[in-house]
Amino acid sequence: MRLLNHLFEKNKQWAERVNASNPGFFAQLAQQQNPDYLWIGCSDSRVSASQIIDVAPGEVFVHRNIANVVVHTDLNCLSVLQYAVEVLQVKHVIVCGHYGCGGIRAAMQNREHGLIDNWLRHIKDVYRYHQTKIDACETEHEKIELLCELNVIEQVANVCHTTIVQNAWRAGQQLAVHGWIYSLENGILRDLDVCITRPEEISRTHRLS
Ligand code: CO
């Protein structure tokens, strides 16, 4: 119970498998990481970044929190973004939400969930911005799915509004910010087609001159 031996056993087998198929993999990767992608996703155990896009360790830098929210004052998320953009020079930031997100569902309710309600407030804001459109959906299920999508689009904008991303663009760095959504039901990703690659594509209010 205290040692979780089965996890260490699985880890050992995994490391042996990787080494067998690619000798020197770990030694080489230990020297440096050079990922092209920053993934900002949900903490949900079913939405594991590198597994979904089937990439090996070293290919994707990851930040996850409940409902893949990018908050302007969240030092954790901003630090990840800054390191990924400025130091690792990733070429793509992917905000990936998922249908059936518990955080989104909780944000649509009016009952208390404890501390997390303060985090979910940010999603309630997204709901409020699009209330007419969401409330026009026929079923509760459709409302949640739509808010899952709209939340991704909002967080893509939040990534672009940071000084980090805008300064990178200003310095001529190639950086695209994408909004994707994942289906728990079939394991398939969908591009929400909201890719932003330059400051002219964001709102004037947030644009740095
Ligand atoms: Co979720």
mmCIF file with all atom_site columns, C-alpha atoms and ligand atoms in Angstrom:
data_model
loop_
_atom_site.group_PDB
_atom_site.id
_atom_site.type_symbol
_atom_site.label_atom_id
_atom_site.label_alt_id
_atom_site.label_comp_id
_atom_site.label_asym_id
_atom_site.label_entity_id
_atom_site.label_seq_id
_atom_site.pdbx_PDB_ins_code
_atom_site.Cartn_x
_atom_site.Cartn_y
_atom_site.Cartn_z
_atom_site.occupancy
_atom_site.B_iso_or_equiv
_atom_site.pdbx_formal_charge
_atom_site.auth_seq_id
_atom_site.auth_comp_id
_atom_site.auth_asym_id
_atom_site.auth_atom_id
_atom_site.pdbx_PDB_model_num
ATOM   1   C  CA . MET A 1 1   ? 0.000   0.000  0.000   1.00 0.00 ? 1   MET A CA 1
ATOM   2   C  CA . ARG A 1 2   ? 2.808   2.410  0.870   1.00 0.00 ? 2   ARG A CA 1
ATOM   3   C  CA . LEU A 1 3   ? 5.157   1.409  -1.893  1.00 0.00 ? 3   LEU A CA 1
ATOM   4   C  CA . LEU A 1 4   ? 2.957   0.999  -4.972  1.00 0.00 ? 4   LEU A CA 1
ATOM   5   C  CA . ASN A 1 5   ? 5.287   -1.725 -6.168  1.00 0.00 ? 5   ASN A CA 1
ATOM   6   C  CA . HIS A 1 6   ? 3.223   -2.502 -9.243  1.00 0.00 ? 6   HIS A CA 1
ATOM   7   C  CA . LEU A 1 7   ? 3.888   0.979  -10.619 1.00 0.00 ? 7   LEU A CA 1
ATOM   8   C  CA . PHE A 1 8   ? 7.638   0.633  -10.162 1.00 0.00 ? 8   PHE A CA 1
ATOM   9   C  CA . GLU A 1 9   ? 7.453   -2.762 -11.830 1.00 0.00 ? 9   GLU A CA 1
ATOM   10  C  CA . LYS A 1 10  ? 5.555   -1.309 -14.794 1.00 0.00 ? 10  LYS A CA 1
ATOM   11  C  CA . ASN A 1 11  ? 8.034   1.556  -15.007 1.00 0.00 ? 11  ASN A CA 1
ATOM   12  C  CA . LYS A 1 12  ? 10.966  -0.855 -15.126 1.00 0.00 ? 12  LYS A CA 1
ATOM   13  C  CA . GLN A 1 13  ? 9.367   -2.910 -17.864 1.00 0.00 ? 13  GLN A CA 1
ATOM   14  C  CA . TRP A 1 14  ? 8.543   0.220  -19.858 1.00 0.00 ? 14  TRP A CA 1
ATOM   15  C  CA . ALA A 1 15  ? 12.118  1.575  -19.610 1.00 0.00 ? 15  ALA A CA 1
ATOM   16  C  CA . GLU A 1 16  ? 13.467  -1.809 -20.693 1.00 0.00 ? 16  GLU A CA 1
ATOM   17  C  CA . ARG A 1 17  ? 11.081  -1.921 -23.657 1.00 0.00 ? 17  ARG A CA 1
ATOM   18  C  CA . VAL A 1 18  ? 12.042  1.565  -24.813 1.00 0.00 ? 18  VAL A CA 1
ATOM   19  C  CA . ASN A 1 19  ? 15.733  0.804  -24.444 1.00 0.00 ? 19  ASN A CA 1
ATOM   20  C  CA . ALA A 1 20  ? 15.386  -2.455 -26.328 1.00 0.00 ? 20  ALA A CA 1
ATOM   21  C  CA . SER A 1 21  ? 13.693  -0.845 -29.306 1.00 0.00 ? 21  SER A CA 1
ATOM   22  C  CA . ASN A 1 22  ? 15.811  2.301  -29.212 1.00 0.00 ? 22  ASN A CA 1
ATOM   23  C  CA . PRO A 1 23  ? 19.158  1.769  -27.478 1.00 0.00 ? 23  PRO A CA 1
ATOM   24  C  CA . GLY A 1 24  ? 20.579  4.973  -26.058 1.00 0.00 ? 24  GLY A CA 1
ATOM   25  C  CA . PHE A 1 25  ? 17.194  6.711  -26.121 1.00 0.00 ? 25  PHE A CA 1
ATOM   26  C  CA . PHE A 1 26  ? 17.316  7.872  -22.497 1.00 0.00 ? 26  PHE A CA 1
ATOM   27  C  CA . ALA A 1 27  ? 20.995  8.812  -22.541 1.00 0.00 ? 27  ALA A CA 1
ATOM   28  C  CA . GLN A 1 28  ? 20.417  10.976 -25.589 1.00 0.00 ? 28  GLN A CA 1
ATOM   29  C  CA . LEU A 1 29  ? 17.226  12.568 -24.266 1.00 0.00 ? 29  LEU A CA 1
ATOM   30  C  CA . ALA A 1 30  ? 18.894  13.326 -20.927 1.00 0.00 ? 30  ALA A CA 1
ATOM   31  C  CA . GLN A 1 31  ? 21.229  15.742 -22.726 1.00 0.00 ? 31  GLN A CA 1
ATOM   32  C  CA . GLN A 1 32  ? 18.466  18.129 -23.770 1.00 0.00 ? 32  GLN A CA 1
ATOM   33  C  CA . GLN A 1 33  ? 14.790  18.517 -24.622 1.00 0.00 ? 33  GLN A CA 1
ATOM   34  C  CA . ASN A 1 34  ? 13.703  20.125 -27.858 1.00 0.00 ? 34  ASN A CA 1
ATOM   35  C  CA . PRO A 1 35  ? 9.913   19.879 -28.096 1.00 0.00 ? 35  PRO A CA 1
ATOM   36  C  CA . ASP A 1 36  ? 8.002   21.646 -30.879 1.00 0.00 ? 36  ASP A CA 1
ATOM   37  C  CA . TYR A 1 37  ? 4.748   21.712 -28.936 1.00 0.00 ? 37  TYR A CA 1
ATOM   38  C  CA . LEU A 1 38  ? 3.352   23.123 -25.718 1.00 0.00 ? 38  LEU A CA 1
ATOM   39  C  CA . TRP A 1 39  ? 0.168   21.320 -24.712 1.00 0.00 ? 39  TRP A CA 1
ATOM   40  C  CA . ILE A 1 40  ? -2.278  23.054 -22.367 1.00 0.00 ? 40  ILE A CA 1
ATOM   41  C  CA . GLY A 1 41  ? -4.914  20.490 -21.433 1.00 0.00 ? 41  GLY A CA 1
ATOM   42  C  CA . CYS A 1 42  ? -7.276  19.244 -18.765 1.00 0.00 ? 42  CYS A CA 1
ATOM   43  C  CA . SER A 1 43  ? -6.043  17.287 -15.724 1.00 0.00 ? 43  SER A CA 1
ATOM   44  C  CA . ASP A 1 44  ? -8.609  14.565 -16.465 1.00 0.00 ? 44  ASP A CA 1
ATOM   45  C  CA . SER A 1 45  ? -6.876  11.162 -16.251 1.00 0.00 ? 45  SER A CA 1
ATOM   46  C  CA . ARG A 1 46  ? -8.318  10.186 -19.623 1.00 0.00 ? 46  ARG A CA 1
ATOM   47  C  CA . VAL A 1 47  ? -6.714  13.052 -21.509 1.00 0.00 ? 47  VAL A CA 1
ATOM   48  C  CA . SER A 1 48  ? -3.011  12.290 -21.318 1.00 0.00 ? 48  SER A CA 1
ATOM   49  C  CA . ALA A 1 49  ? -1.207  14.521 -23.843 1.00 0.00 ? 49  ALA A CA 1
ATOM   50  C  CA . SER A 1 50  ? 1.610   12.345 -25.126 1.00 0.00 ? 50  SER A CA 1
ATOM   51  C  CA . GLN A 1 51  ? -0.609  9.261  -25.328 1.00 0.00 ? 51  GLN A CA 1
ATOM   52  C  CA . ILE A 1 52  ? -3.346  11.005 -27.310 1.00 0.00 ? 52  ILE A CA 1
ATOM   53  C  CA . ILE A 1 53  ? -0.959  12.309 -29.950 1.00 0.00 ? 53  ILE A CA 1
ATOM   54  C  CA . ASP A 1 54  ? 1.198   9.191  -29.648 1.00 0.00 ? 54  ASP A CA 1
ATOM   55  C  CA . VAL A 1 55  ? 4.567   10.864 -29.175 1.00 0.00 ? 55  VAL A CA 1
ATOM   56  C  CA . ALA A 1 56  ? 7.635   9.752  -27.259 1.00 0.00 ? 56  ALA A CA 1
ATOM   57  C  CA . PRO A 1 57  ? 9.029   11.521 -24.167 1.00 0.00 ? 57  PRO A CA 1
ATOM   58  C  CA . GLY A 1 58  ? 10.715  14.762 -25.187 1.00 0.00 ? 58  GLY A CA 1
ATOM   59  C  CA . GLU A 1 59  ? 8.279   15.789 -27.905 1.00 0.00 ? 59  GLU A CA 1
ATOM   60  C  CA . VAL A 1 60  ? 5.641   17.737 -26.014 1.00 0.00 ? 60  VAL A CA 1
ATOM   61  C  CA . PHE A 1 61  ? 5.929   20.201 -23.117 1.00 0.00 ? 61  PHE A CA 1
ATOM   62  C  CA . VAL A 1 62  ? 2.816   19.970 -20.961 1.00 0.00 ? 62  VAL A CA 1
ATOM   63  C  CA . HIS A 1 63  ? 0.701   22.082 -18.637 1.00 0.00 ? 63  HIS A CA 1
ATOM   64  C  CA . ARG A 1 64  ? -2.553  20.670 -17.321 1.00 0.00 ? 64  ARG A CA 1
ATOM   65  C  CA . ASN A 1 65  ? -5.188  21.979 -14.946 1.00 0.00 ? 65  ASN A CA 1
ATOM   66  C  CA . ILE A 1 66  ? -8.881  21.506 -14.408 1.00 0.00 ? 66  ILE A CA 1
ATOM   67  C  CA . ALA A 1 67  ? -10.722 22.418 -17.613 1.00 0.00 ? 67  ALA A CA 1
ATOM   68  C  CA . ASN A 1 68  ? -7.595  23.700 -19.417 1.00 0.00 ? 68  ASN A CA 1
ATOM   69  C  CA . VAL A 1 69  ? -7.941  27.283 -18.266 1.00 0.00 ? 69  VAL A CA 1
ATOM   70  C  CA . VAL A 1 70  ? -5.376  30.019 -18.974 1.00 0.00 ? 70  VAL A CA 1
ATOM   71  C  CA . VAL A 1 71  ? -5.738  32.705 -16.317 1.00 0.00 ? 71  VAL A CA 1
ATOM   72  C  CA . HIS A 1 72  ? -3.849  35.978 -16.692 1.00 0.00 ? 72  HIS A CA 1
ATOM   73  C  CA . THR A 1 73  ? -2.609  35.872 -13.099 1.00 0.00 ? 73  THR A CA 1
ATOM   74  C  CA . ASP A 1 74  ? -1.791  32.165 -12.877 1.00 0.00 ? 74  ASP A CA 1
ATOM   75  C  CA . LEU A 1 75  ? 1.978   32.185 -12.326 1.00 0.00 ? 75  LEU A CA 1
ATOM   76  C  CA . ASN A 1 76  ? 2.122   28.442 -12.794 1.00 0.00 ? 76  ASN A CA 1
ATOM   77  C  CA . CYS A 1 77  ? 0.615   28.454 -16.283 1.00 0.00 ? 77  CYS A CA 1
ATOM   78  C  CA . LEU A 1 78  ? 2.413   31.668 -17.294 1.00 0.00 ? 78  LEU A CA 1
ATOM   79  C  CA . SER A 1 79  ? 5.775   30.280 -16.190 1.00 0.00 ? 79  SER A CA 1
ATOM   80  C  CA . VAL A 1 80  ? 5.226   27.169 -18.285 1.00 0.00 ? 80  VAL A CA 1
ATOM   81  C  CA . LEU A 1 81  ? 4.214   29.334 -21.250 1.00 0.00 ? 81  LEU A CA 1
ATOM   82  C  CA . GLN A 1 82  ? 7.211   31.630 -20.858 1.00 0.00 ? 82  GLN A CA 1
ATOM   83  C  CA . TYR A 1 83  ? 9.694   28.769 -20.582 1.00 0.00 ? 83  TYR A CA 1
ATOM   84  C  CA . ALA A 1 84  ? 8.160   26.948 -23.530 1.00 0.00 ? 84  ALA A CA 1
ATOM   85  C  CA . VAL A 1 85  ? 8.081   30.013 -25.791 1.00 0.00 ? 85  VAL A CA 1
ATOM   86  C  CA . GLU A 1 86  ? 11.249  31.842 -24.784 1.00 0.00 ? 86  GLU A CA 1
ATOM   87  C  CA . VAL A 1 87  ? 13.640  29.067 -23.831 1.00 0.00 ? 87  VAL A CA 1
ATOM   88  C  CA . LEU A 1 88  ? 12.414  25.975 -25.659 1.00 0.00 ? 88  LEU A CA 1
ATOM   89  C  CA . GLN A 1 89  ? 11.158  28.043 -28.592 1.00 0.00 ? 89  GLN A CA 1
ATOM   90  C  CA . VAL A 1 90  ? 8.188   25.781 -29.265 1.00 0.00 ? 90  VAL A CA 1
ATOM   91  C  CA . LYS A 1 91  ? 6.487   26.420 -32.602 1.00 0.00 ? 91  LYS A CA 1
ATOM   92  C  CA . HIS A 1 92  ? 2.977   25.523 -31.506 1.00 0.00 ? 92  HIS A CA 1
ATOM   93  C  CA . VAL A 1 93  ? 0.864   26.067 -28.411 1.00 0.00 ? 93  VAL A CA 1
ATOM   94  C  CA . ILE A 1 94  ? -2.079  23.678 -28.347 1.00 0.00 ? 94  ILE A CA 1
ATOM   95  C  CA . VAL A 1 95  ? -4.993  24.351 -26.029 1.00 0.00 ? 95  VAL A CA 1
ATOM   96  C  CA . CYS A 1 96  ? -6.858  21.058 -25.911 1.00 0.00 ? 96  CYS A CA 1
ATOM   97  C  CA . GLY A 1 97  ? -10.191 20.655 -24.173 1.00 0.00 ? 97  GLY A CA 1
ATOM   98  C  CA . HIS A 1 98  ? -12.374 17.582 -24.148 1.00 0.00 ? 98  HIS A CA 1
ATOM   99  C  CA . TYR A 1 99  ? -16.048 16.812 -24.403 1.00 0.00 ? 99  TYR A CA 1
ATOM   100 C  CA . GLY A 1 100 ? -17.649 15.589 -21.193 1.00 0.00 ? 100 GLY A CA 1
ATOM   101 C  CA . CYS A 1 101 ? -15.321 17.729 -19.075 1.00 0.00 ? 101 CYS A CA 1
ATOM   102 C  CA . GLY A 1 102 ? -16.294 17.532 -15.396 1.00 0.00 ? 102 GLY A CA 1
ATOM   103 C  CA . GLY A 1 103 ? -14.917 21.011 -14.755 1.00 0.00 ? 103 GLY A CA 1
ATOM   104 C  CA . ILE A 1 104 ? -17.134 22.484 -17.448 1.00 0.00 ? 104 ILE A CA 1
ATOM   105 C  CA . ARG A 1 105 ? -20.164 20.570 -16.164 1.00 0.00 ? 105 ARG A CA 1
ATOM   106 C  CA . ALA A 1 106 ? -19.521 21.766 -12.605 1.00 0.00 ? 106 ALA A CA 1
ATOM   107 C  CA . ALA A 1 107 ? -19.152 25.358 -13.802 1.00 0.00 ? 107 ALA A CA 1
ATOM   108 C  CA . MET A 1 108 ? -22.633 25.214 -15.331 1.00 0.00 ? 108 MET A CA 1
ATOM   109 C  CA . GLN A 1 109 ? -24.201 24.216 -12.023 1.00 0.00 ? 109 GLN A CA 1
ATOM   110 C  CA . ASN A 1 110 ? -25.240 26.614 -9.310  1.00 0.00 ? 110 ASN A CA 1
ATOM   111 C  CA . ARG A 1 111 ? -24.412 24.396 -6.351  1.00 0.00 ? 111 ARG A CA 1
ATOM   112 C  CA . GLU A 1 112 ? -21.234 24.670 -4.292  1.00 0.00 ? 112 GLU A CA 1
ATOM   113 C  CA . HIS A 1 113 ? -18.226 22.416 -4.911  1.00 0.00 ? 113 HIS A CA 1
ATOM   114 C  CA . GLY A 1 114 ? -15.804 23.987 -2.426  1.00 0.00 ? 114 GLY A CA 1
ATOM   115 C  CA . LEU A 1 115 ? -12.497 25.682 -3.176  1.00 0.00 ? 115 LEU A CA 1
ATOM   116 C  CA . ILE A 1 116 ? -12.660 24.706 -6.829  1.00 0.00 ? 116 ILE A CA 1
ATOM   117 C  CA . ASP A 1 117 ? -15.599 27.070 -7.361  1.00 0.00 ? 117 ASP A CA 1
ATOM   118 C  CA . ASN A 1 118 ? -13.049 29.893 -7.415  1.00 0.00 ? 118 ASN A CA 1
ATOM   119 C  CA . TRP A 1 119 ? -11.297 28.235 -10.343 1.00 0.00 ? 119 TRP A CA 1
ATOM   120 C  CA . LEU A 1 120 ? -14.547 27.409 -12.100 1.00 0.00 ? 120 LEU A CA 1
ATOM   121 C  CA . ARG A 1 121 ? -15.512 31.101 -11.960 1.00 0.00 ? 121 ARG A CA 1
ATOM   122 C  CA . HIS A 1 122 ? -13.322 31.616 -15.013 1.00 0.00 ? 122 HIS A CA 1
ATOM   123 C  CA . ILE A 1 123 ? -15.439 29.119 -16.935 1.00 0.00 ? 123 ILE A CA 1
ATOM   124 C  CA . LYS A 1 124 ? -18.627 30.701 -15.654 1.00 0.00 ? 124 LYS A CA 1
ATOM   125 C  CA . ASP A 1 125 ? -17.355 33.920 -17.237 1.00 0.00 ? 125 ASP A CA 1
ATOM   126 C  CA . VAL A 1 126 ? -17.071 32.123 -20.589 1.00 0.00 ? 126 VAL A CA 1
ATOM   127 C  CA . TYR A 1 127 ? -20.634 30.869 -20.099 1.00 0.00 ? 127 TYR A CA 1
ATOM   128 C  CA . ARG A 1 128 ? -21.797 34.419 -19.419 1.00 0.00 ? 128 ARG A CA 1
ATOM   129 C  CA . TYR A 1 129 ? -20.098 35.788 -22.578 1.00 0.00 ? 129 TYR A CA 1
ATOM   130 C  CA . HIS A 1 130 ? -22.005 33.243 -24.686 1.00 0.00 ? 130 HIS A CA 1
ATOM   131 C  CA . GLN A 1 131 ? -25.114 32.733 -22.556 1.00 0.00 ? 131 GLN A CA 1
ATOM   132 C  CA . THR A 1 132 ? -27.684 33.322 -25.306 1.00 0.00 ? 132 THR A CA 1
ATOM   133 C  CA . LYS A 1 133 ? -26.068 30.845 -27.670 1.00 0.00 ? 133 LYS A CA 1
ATOM   134 C  CA . ILE A 1 134 ? -25.557 28.191 -24.993 1.00 0.00 ? 134 ILE A CA 1
ATOM   135 C  CA . ASP A 1 135 ? -29.023 28.515 -23.501 1.00 0.00 ? 135 ASP A CA 1
ATOM   136 C  CA . ALA A 1 136 ? -30.494 28.075 -26.990 1.00 0.00 ? 136 ALA A CA 1
ATOM   137 C  CA . CYS A 1 137 ? -29.218 24.474 -27.061 1.00 0.00 ? 137 CYS A CA 1
ATOM   138 C  CA . GLU A 1 138 ? -32.001 21.926 -26.639 1.00 0.00 ? 138 GLU A CA 1
ATOM   139 C  CA . THR A 1 139 ? -30.407 19.512 -24.218 1.00 0.00 ? 139 THR A CA 1
ATOM   140 C  CA . GLU A 1 140 ? -28.133 19.830 -21.196 1.00 0.00 ? 140 GLU A CA 1
ATOM   141 C  CA . HIS A 1 141 ? -25.658 17.570 -22.992 1.00 0.00 ? 141 HIS A CA 1
ATOM   142 C  CA . GLU A 1 142 ? -25.465 19.926 -25.981 1.00 0.00 ? 142 GLU A CA 1
ATOM   143 C  CA . LYS A 1 143 ? -24.992 22.916 -23.669 1.00 0.00 ? 143 LYS A CA 1
ATOM   144 C  CA . ILE A 1 144 ? -22.026 21.281 -21.950 1.00 0.00 ? 144 ILE A CA 1
ATOM   145 C  CA . GLU A 1 145 ? -20.448 20.212 -25.256 1.00 0.00 ? 145 GLU A CA 1
ATOM   146 C  CA . LEU A 1 146 ? -20.784 23.731 -26.654 1.00 0.00 ? 146 LEU A CA 1
ATOM   147 C  CA . LEU A 1 147 ? -19.273 25.301 -23.529 1.00 0.00 ? 147 LEU A CA 1
ATOM   148 C  CA . CYS A 1 148 ? -16.395 22.784 -23.761 1.00 0.00 ? 148 CYS A CA 1
ATOM   149 C  CA . GLU A 1 149 ? -15.681 24.142 -27.258 1.00 0.00 ? 149 GLU A CA 1
ATOM   150 C  CA . LEU A 1 150 ? -16.205 27.818 -26.398 1.00 0.00 ? 150 LEU A CA 1
ATOM   151 C  CA . ASN A 1 151 ? -13.929 27.453 -23.379 1.00 0.00 ? 151 ASN A CA 1
ATOM   152 C  CA . VAL A 1 152 ? -11.095 26.217 -25.608 1.00 0.00 ? 152 VAL A CA 1
ATOM   153 C  CA . ILE A 1 153 ? -11.581 29.163 -27.972 1.00 0.00 ? 153 ILE A CA 1
ATOM   154 C  CA . GLU A 1 154 ? -11.535 31.592 -25.026 1.00 0.00 ? 154 GLU A CA 1
ATOM   155 C  CA . GLN A 1 155 ? -8.343  30.066 -23.631 1.00 0.00 ? 155 GLN A CA 1
ATOM   156 C  CA . VAL A 1 156 ? -6.667  30.279 -27.045 1.00 0.00 ? 156 VAL A CA 1
ATOM   157 C  CA . ALA A 1 157 ? -7.406  34.008 -26.924 1.00 0.00 ? 157 ALA A CA 1
ATOM   158 C  CA . ASN A 1 158 ? -6.039  34.220 -23.389 1.00 0.00 ? 158 ASN A CA 1
ATOM   159 C  CA . VAL A 1 159 ? -2.772  32.594 -24.493 1.00 0.00 ? 159 VAL A CA 1
ATOM   160 C  CA . CYS A 1 160 ? -2.489  35.116 -27.341 1.00 0.00 ? 160 CYS A CA 1
ATOM   161 C  CA . HIS A 1 161 ? -3.237  38.056 -25.056 1.00 0.00 ? 161 HIS A CA 1
ATOM   162 C  CA . THR A 1 162 ? -0.218  37.358 -22.849 1.00 0.00 ? 162 THR A CA 1
ATOM   163 C  CA . THR A 1 163 ? 2.835   39.580 -23.187 1.00 0.00 ? 163 THR A CA 1
ATOM   164 C  CA . ILE A 1 164 ? 4.815   36.354 -23.638 1.00 0.00 ? 164 ILE A CA 1
ATOM   165 C  CA . VAL A 1 165 ? 3.165   35.383 -26.919 1.00 0.00 ? 165 VAL A CA 1
ATOM   166 C  CA . GLN A 1 166 ? 2.877   38.938 -28.216 1.00 0.00 ? 166 GLN A CA 1
ATOM   167 C  CA . ASN A 1 167 ? 6.552   39.650 -27.517 1.00 0.00 ? 167 ASN A CA 1
ATOM   168 C  CA . ALA A 1 168 ? 7.513   36.448 -29.331 1.00 0.00 ? 168 ALA A CA 1
ATOM   169 C  CA . TRP A 1 169 ? 5.526   37.528 -32.388 1.00 0.00 ? 169 TRP A CA 1
ATOM   170 C  CA . ARG A 1 170 ? 7.022   41.002 -32.213 1.00 0.00 ? 170 ARG A CA 1
ATOM   171 C  CA . ALA A 1 171 ? 10.499  39.468 -32.189 1.00 0.00 ? 171 ALA A CA 1
ATOM   172 C  CA . GLY A 1 172 ? 9.617   37.590 -35.371 1.00 0.00 ? 172 GLY A CA 1
ATOM   173 C  CA . GLN A 1 173 ? 9.341   34.179 -33.718 1.00 0.00 ? 173 GLN A CA 1
ATOM   174 C  CA . GLN A 1 174 ? 7.134   31.679 -35.540 1.00 0.00 ? 174 GLN A CA 1
ATOM   175 C  CA . LEU A 1 175 ? 4.434   30.671 -33.093 1.00 0.00 ? 175 LEU A CA 1
ATOM   176 C  CA . ALA A 1 176 ? 0.951   29.305 -33.772 1.00 0.00 ? 176 ALA A CA 1
ATOM   177 C  CA . VAL A 1 177 ? -1.716  28.924 -31.088 1.00 0.00 ? 177 VAL A CA 1
ATOM   178 C  CA . HIS A 1 178 ? -4.261  26.178 -31.748 1.00 0.00 ? 178 HIS A CA 1
ATOM   179 C  CA . GLY A 1 179 ? -7.600  25.166 -30.221 1.00 0.00 ? 179 GLY A CA 1
ATOM   180 C  CA . TRP A 1 180 ? -8.440  21.462 -30.249 1.00 0.00 ? 180 TRP A CA 1
ATOM   181 C  CA . ILE A 1 181 ? -11.021 19.273 -28.597 1.00 0.00 ? 181 ILE A CA 1
ATOM   182 C  CA . TYR A 1 182 ? -10.838 15.587 -27.754 1.00 0.00 ? 182 TYR A CA 1
ATOM   183 C  CA . SER A 1 183 ? -13.634 13.061 -27.618 1.00 0.00 ? 183 SER A CA 1
ATOM   184 C  CA . LEU A 1 184 ? -13.505 10.632 -24.699 1.00 0.00 ? 184 LEU A CA 1
ATOM   185 C  CA . GLU A 1 185 ? -15.947 8.436  -26.580 1.00 0.00 ? 185 GLU A CA 1
ATOM   186 C  CA . ASN A 1 186 ? -13.772 7.583  -29.569 1.00 0.00 ? 186 ASN A CA 1
ATOM   187 C  CA . GLY A 1 187 ? -10.305 8.927  -28.746 1.00 0.00 ? 187 GLY A CA 1
ATOM   188 C  CA . ILE A 1 188 ? -10.375 11.323 -31.685 1.00 0.00 ? 188 ILE A CA 1
ATOM   189 C  CA . LEU A 1 189 ? -9.090  14.901 -31.697 1.00 0.00 ? 189 LEU A CA 1
ATOM   190 C  CA . ARG A 1 190 ? -10.878 17.663 -33.564 1.00 0.00 ? 190 ARG A CA 1
ATOM   191 C  CA . ASP A 1 191 ? -9.332  20.964 -34.666 1.00 0.00 ? 191 ASP A CA 1
ATOM   192 C  CA . LEU A 1 192 ? -11.677 23.829 -33.750 1.00 0.00 ? 192 LEU A CA 1
ATOM   193 C  CA . ASP A 1 193 ? -10.048 25.833 -36.537 1.00 0.00 ? 193 ASP A CA 1
ATOM   194 C  CA . VAL A 1 194 ? -9.195  28.865 -34.424 1.00 0.00 ? 194 VAL A CA 1
ATOM   195 C  CA . CYS A 1 195 ? -5.456  28.905 -35.085 1.00 0.00 ? 195 CYS A CA 1
ATOM   196 C  CA . ILE A 1 196 ? -3.845  32.291 -34.384 1.00 0.00 ? 196 ILE A CA 1
ATOM   197 C  CA . THR A 1 197 ? -0.384  33.131 -35.701 1.00 0.00 ? 197 THR A CA 1
ATOM   198 C  CA . ARG A 1 198 ? 0.006   36.910 -35.461 1.00 0.00 ? 198 ARG A CA 1
ATOM   199 C  CA . PRO A 1 199 ? -1.120  39.910 -33.368 1.00 0.00 ? 199 PRO A CA 1
ATOM   200 C  CA . GLU A 1 200 ? -3.430  41.226 -36.111 1.00 0.00 ? 200 GLU A CA 1
ATOM   201 C  CA . GLU A 1 201 ? -5.680  38.238 -35.437 1.00 0.00 ? 201 GLU A CA 1
ATOM   202 C  CA . ILE A 1 202 ? -6.408  39.120 -31.801 1.00 0.00 ? 202 ILE A CA 1
ATOM   203 C  CA . SER A 1 203 ? -8.762  41.720 -30.386 1.00 0.00 ? 203 SER A CA 1
ATOM   204 C  CA . ARG A 1 204 ? -7.629  45.329 -30.599 1.00 0.00 ? 204 ARG A CA 1
ATOM   205 C  CA . THR A 1 205 ? -8.234  45.782 -26.863 1.00 0.00 ? 205 THR A CA 1
ATOM   206 C  CA . HIS A 1 206 ? -5.583  43.222 -25.980 1.00 0.00 ? 206 HIS A CA 1
ATOM   207 C  CA . ARG A 1 207 ? -3.106  44.003 -28.705 1.00 0.00 ? 207 ARG A CA 1
ATOM   208 C  CA . LEU A 1 208 ? 0.219   45.506 -27.597 1.00 0.00 ? 208 LEU A CA 1
ATOM   209 C  CA . SER A 1 209 ? 1.497   48.276 -29.827 1.00 0.00 ? 209 SER A CA 1
HETATM 210 CO CO . CO  B 2 .   ? -11.829 18.019 -18.122 1.00 0.00 ? 1   CO  B CO 1
#
